[in-house]
């Protein structure tokens, strides 16, 4: 039994550090799955219909036990890297997507890689780039070998992964978390 004044107990949990932020821009040809990957990462679901007007999304993530606010800008350039100023200065990291079943989308990546590396040259930090082959579930229709993807990545000194926006969530999340890790390493 407690008598007298009620004990007041204020427990306020203040994070030691404000979560840092990581801005990630998704680039690549139309139809390569940029929006599907973004939506998958943010909702854990594959959604083929999405709001094309929504452009930048945020998600509070924990990467290697450290909180981080991940902001994802899902772009929709019609003809390669035009109006890049919009995102080049904003980005901490880039994910350049192609579809493994579409050679043209792979060829478009080179333009994005060139635009991004040209921009980052001389900047500190340079901003990590991930080349990402999407739609591995379409293996039967593959037009771009894994070796071709790896070779292009090597040429531009970036990371390379293959994934599918309609398979498991964790492998998609892993790509975004890898981008965060690379930004932290800089
Ligand atoms: P974006 O133009 O790069 O944003 O591409 P979308 O995300 O709109 O995807 C283009 C089309 O490819 C849509 O019909 C998606 O449903 C489909 N798609 C996206 N990712 C995948 C994937 O990993 N596998 C398959 N089979 N289809 C996908
Ligand atoms: Mg899109």
Tab-separated table of C-alpha atoms and ligand atoms in Angstrom:
chain	number	residue	atom	x	y	z
A	1	UNK	CA	0.000	0.000	0.000
A	2	UNK	CA	1.224	3.460	-0.846
A	3	UNK	CA	0.138	6.488	1.152
A	4	UNK	CA	0.530	10.144	0.480
A	5	UNK	CA	1.468	11.615	-2.791
A	6	UNK	CA	1.428	9.325	-5.729
A	7	UNK	CA	4.826	8.666	-7.020
A	8	UNK	CA	5.401	10.400	-10.256
A	9	UNK	CA	7.443	8.537	-12.656
A	10	UNK	CA	8.425	10.209	-15.862
A	11	UNK	CA	10.207	7.907	-18.175
A	12	UNK	CA	11.264	9.713	-21.262
A	13	UNK	CA	13.344	7.816	-23.681
A	14	UNK	CA	15.502	10.103	-25.690
A	15	UNK	CA	17.482	8.528	-28.466
A	16	UNK	CA	21.196	8.992	-28.030
A	17	UNK	CA	21.428	10.348	-31.522
A	18	UNK	CA	18.810	11.579	-33.881
A	19	UNK	CA	18.518	9.005	-36.600
A	20	UNK	CA	20.777	9.971	-39.439
A	21	UNK	CA	19.306	10.301	-42.873
A	22	UNK	CA	20.135	8.583	-46.120
A	23	UNK	CA	18.735	9.825	-49.398
A	24	UNK	CA	18.573	7.177	-52.099
A	25	UNK	CA	17.637	7.897	-55.717
A	26	UNK	CA	16.378	5.096	-57.942
A	27	UNK	CA	17.264	5.515	-61.604
A	28	UNK	CA	16.790	3.454	-64.728
A	29	UNK	CA	14.716	2.877	-67.840
A	30	UNK	CA	10.945	2.860	-67.725
A	31	UNK	CA	9.564	-0.557	-66.909
A	32	UNK	CA	12.684	-1.844	-65.178
A	33	UNK	CA	10.823	-2.038	-61.869
A	34	UNK	CA	11.992	1.050	-59.978
A	35	UNK	CA	8.571	1.733	-58.506
A	36	UNK	CA	7.914	-1.935	-57.747
A	37	UNK	CA	11.227	-2.152	-55.848
A	38	UNK	CA	10.534	1.078	-53.970
A	39	UNK	CA	7.054	-0.037	-52.977
A	40	UNK	CA	8.299	-3.488	-52.007
A	41	UNK	CA	10.965	-2.006	-49.763
A	42	UNK	CA	8.502	0.342	-48.099
A	43	UNK	CA	5.474	-1.947	-47.760
A	44	UNK	CA	6.929	-5.473	-47.953
A	45	UNK	CA	4.486	-6.146	-50.782
A	46	UNK	CA	4.688	-6.341	-54.530
A	47	UNK	CA	2.214	-3.824	-55.880
A	48	UNK	CA	1.921	-3.438	-59.601
A	49	UNK	CA	-0.365	-0.435	-59.298
A	50	UNK	CA	0.979	2.544	-57.421
A	51	UNK	CA	0.567	6.285	-57.349
A	52	UNK	CA	2.850	7.653	-60.057
A	53	UNK	CA	2.608	11.121	-58.507
A	54	UNK	CA	4.205	10.014	-55.279
A	55	UNK	CA	7.869	10.556	-55.749
A	56	UNK	CA	9.759	10.596	-52.470
A	57	UNK	CA	9.071	8.201	-49.616
A	58	UNK	CA	10.564	7.872	-46.131
A	59	UNK	CA	11.067	4.865	-43.916
A	60	UNK	CA	12.613	4.618	-40.477
A	61	UNK	CA	15.003	1.717	-40.738
A	62	UNK	CA	17.448	0.019	-38.447
A	63	UNK	CA	20.623	-0.994	-40.247
A	64	UNK	CA	23.253	-2.813	-38.187
A	65	UNK	CA	21.471	-1.776	-34.955
A	66	UNK	CA	21.643	1.893	-35.945
A	67	UNK	CA	18.515	3.881	-36.777
A	68	UNK	CA	18.431	5.727	-40.058
A	69	UNK	CA	15.730	7.615	-41.896
A	70	UNK	CA	15.854	6.287	-45.429
A	71	UNK	CA	14.359	8.566	-48.049
A	72	UNK	CA	13.749	7.043	-51.438
A	73	UNK	CA	13.192	9.074	-54.577
A	74	UNK	CA	11.575	6.993	-57.276
A	75	UNK	CA	12.265	8.745	-60.574
A	76	UNK	CA	10.495	8.413	-63.908
A	77	UNK	CA	12.684	9.931	-66.601
A	78	UNK	CA	11.325	9.202	-70.035
A	79	UNK	CA	14.536	9.421	-72.011
A	80	UNK	CA	17.559	8.687	-69.932
A	81	UNK	CA	19.180	11.094	-67.500
A	82	UNK	CA	17.427	14.388	-68.186
A	83	UNK	CA	16.673	16.928	-65.443
A	84	UNK	CA	19.173	15.140	-63.247
A	85	UNK	CA	19.882	18.298	-61.245
A	86	UNK	CA	16.650	17.510	-59.409
A	87	UNK	CA	18.132	14.465	-57.742
A	88	UNK	CA	21.901	14.551	-58.176
A	89	UNK	CA	22.451	17.117	-55.453
A	90	UNK	CA	19.906	15.499	-53.124
A	91	UNK	CA	21.201	11.954	-53.245
A	92	UNK	CA	23.576	10.255	-50.837
A	93	UNK	CA	23.413	7.042	-52.871
A	94	UNK	CA	22.146	5.834	-56.236
A	95	UNK	CA	20.487	2.599	-57.272
A	96	UNK	CA	20.497	2.157	-61.054
A	97	UNK	CA	18.013	-0.487	-62.143
A	98	UNK	CA	17.591	-2.559	-65.277
A	99	UNK	CA	15.463	-5.546	-66.034
A	100	UNK	CA	17.392	-8.766	-66.760
A	101	UNK	CA	14.819	-9.653	-69.431
A	102	UNK	CA	15.341	-6.406	-71.336
A	103	UNK	CA	18.660	-5.648	-72.992
A	104	UNK	CA	17.646	-2.064	-73.814
A	105	UNK	CA	17.058	-1.297	-70.149
A	106	UNK	CA	20.567	-2.596	-69.414
A	107	UNK	CA	22.059	-0.377	-72.096
A	108	UNK	CA	20.254	2.620	-70.590
A	109	UNK	CA	22.111	2.011	-67.310
A	110	UNK	CA	25.364	3.068	-68.884
A	111	UNK	CA	23.982	6.578	-69.482
A	112	UNK	CA	22.857	6.816	-65.874
A	113	UNK	CA	26.188	5.507	-64.625
A	114	UNK	CA	27.977	8.084	-66.745
A	115	UNK	CA	25.743	10.942	-65.576
A	116	UNK	CA	26.129	9.982	-61.926
A	117	UNK	CA	29.878	9.391	-62.032
A	118	UNK	CA	30.452	12.589	-64.008
A	119	UNK	CA	28.501	14.508	-61.405
A	120	UNK	CA	30.146	12.875	-58.369
A	121	UNK	CA	33.664	13.183	-59.696
A	122	UNK	CA	35.583	15.392	-57.305
A	123	UNK	CA	32.750	15.488	-54.771
A	124	UNK	CA	33.442	14.368	-51.213
A	125	UNK	CA	31.815	11.998	-50.464
A	126	UNK	CA	31.270	10.669	-53.937
A	127	UNK	CA	28.048	8.816	-53.178
A	128	UNK	CA	27.904	5.060	-53.621
A	129	UNK	CA	26.245	3.578	-56.696
A	130	UNK	CA	24.549	0.198	-56.919
A	131	UNK	CA	23.831	-1.396	-60.282
A	132	UNK	CA	20.781	-3.603	-59.865
A	133	UNK	CA	19.445	-6.242	-62.242
A	134	UNK	CA	15.752	-6.701	-61.442
A	135	UNK	CA	13.178	-9.393	-62.370
A	136	UNK	CA	15.296	-12.480	-61.726
A	137	UNK	CA	11.978	-14.323	-61.528
A	138	UNK	CA	11.950	-13.879	-65.338
A	139	UNK	CA	15.021	-16.088	-65.700
A	140	UNK	CA	13.497	-17.880	-68.695
A	141	UNK	CA	13.467	-14.599	-70.613
A	142	UNK	CA	16.877	-13.397	-69.504
A	143	UNK	CA	18.628	-11.147	-72.042
A	144	UNK	CA	21.396	-9.843	-69.792
A	145	UNK	CA	23.787	-12.336	-68.226
A	146	UNK	CA	24.953	-11.921	-64.684
A	147	UNK	CA	28.497	-11.613	-66.052
A	148	UNK	CA	27.465	-8.636	-68.212
A	149	UNK	CA	25.979	-6.900	-65.177
A	150	UNK	CA	29.074	-7.584	-63.102
A	151	UNK	CA	31.364	-6.343	-65.888
A	152	UNK	CA	29.483	-3.047	-66.232
A	153	UNK	CA	29.606	-2.546	-62.469
A	154	UNK	CA	33.314	-3.251	-62.435
A	155	UNK	CA	33.873	-0.712	-65.190
A	156	UNK	CA	32.185	2.001	-63.114
A	157	UNK	CA	33.515	0.816	-59.773
A	158	UNK	CA	30.063	0.241	-58.289
A	159	UNK	CA	28.331	-2.574	-56.455
A	160	UNK	CA	26.195	-5.076	-58.340
A	161	UNK	CA	23.225	-7.202	-57.307
A	162	UNK	CA	20.389	-9.073	-58.926
A	163	UNK	CA	16.958	-9.200	-57.339
A	164	UNK	CA	13.240	-9.497	-57.984
A	165	UNK	CA	10.627	-7.053	-56.783
A	166	UNK	CA	8.035	-9.822	-56.688
A	167	UNK	CA	10.010	-12.399	-54.718
A	168	UNK	CA	11.186	-12.126	-51.116
A	169	UNK	CA	11.112	-8.834	-49.274
A	170	UNK	CA	14.379	-9.411	-47.417
A	171	UNK	CA	16.519	-9.520	-50.524
A	172	UNK	CA	15.024	-6.215	-51.687
A	173	UNK	CA	15.491	-4.674	-48.232
A	174	UNK	CA	19.076	-5.909	-48.273
A	175	UNK	CA	19.857	-3.766	-51.344
A	176	UNK	CA	18.621	-0.581	-49.669
A	177	UNK	CA	20.437	-1.441	-46.449
A	178	UNK	CA	23.618	-2.031	-48.400
A	179	UNK	CA	23.285	1.480	-49.833
A	180	UNK	CA	23.018	2.838	-46.269
A	181	UNK	CA	26.120	0.879	-45.209
A	182	UNK	CA	28.082	2.252	-48.135
A	183	UNK	CA	27.057	5.825	-47.274
A	184	UNK	CA	28.162	5.262	-43.666
A	185	UNK	CA	31.519	3.935	-44.818
A	186	UNK	CA	32.301	7.146	-46.665
B	1	LIG	P1	9.400	1.547	-63.425
B	1	LIG	O1	8.913	2.193	-64.678
B	1	LIG	O2	10.881	1.334	-63.463
B	1	LIG	O3	8.951	2.237	-62.188
B	1	LIG	O4	8.792	0.065	-63.419
B	1	LIG	P2	7.524	-0.471	-62.601
B	1	LIG	O5	7.846	-0.653	-61.168
B	1	LIG	O6	6.349	0.358	-62.938
B	1	LIG	O7	7.401	-1.926	-63.241
B	1	LIG	C1	7.168	-2.091	-64.629
B	1	LIG	C2	6.430	-3.400	-64.841
B	1	LIG	O8	7.250	-4.497	-64.463
B	1	LIG	C3	5.161	-3.512	-64.006
B	1	LIG	O9	4.196	-4.219	-64.756
B	1	LIG	C4	5.599	-4.329	-62.810
B	1	LIG	O10	4.527	-5.035	-62.256
B	1	LIG	C5	6.633	-5.250	-63.429
B	1	LIG	N1	7.689	-5.653	-62.497
B	1	LIG	C6	8.413	-4.865	-61.684
B	1	LIG	N2	9.326	-5.570	-61.004
B	1	LIG	C7	9.175	-6.857	-61.404
B	1	LIG	C8	9.845	-8.088	-61.072
B	1	LIG	O11	10.772	-8.161	-60.262
B	1	LIG	N3	9.415	-9.205	-61.726
B	1	LIG	C9	8.391	-9.183	-62.630
B	1	LIG	N4	8.045	-10.345	-63.188
B	1	LIG	N5	7.743	-8.055	-62.948
B	1	LIG	C10	8.144	-6.902	-62.359
B	2	LIG	MG1	7.978	4.010	-61.933
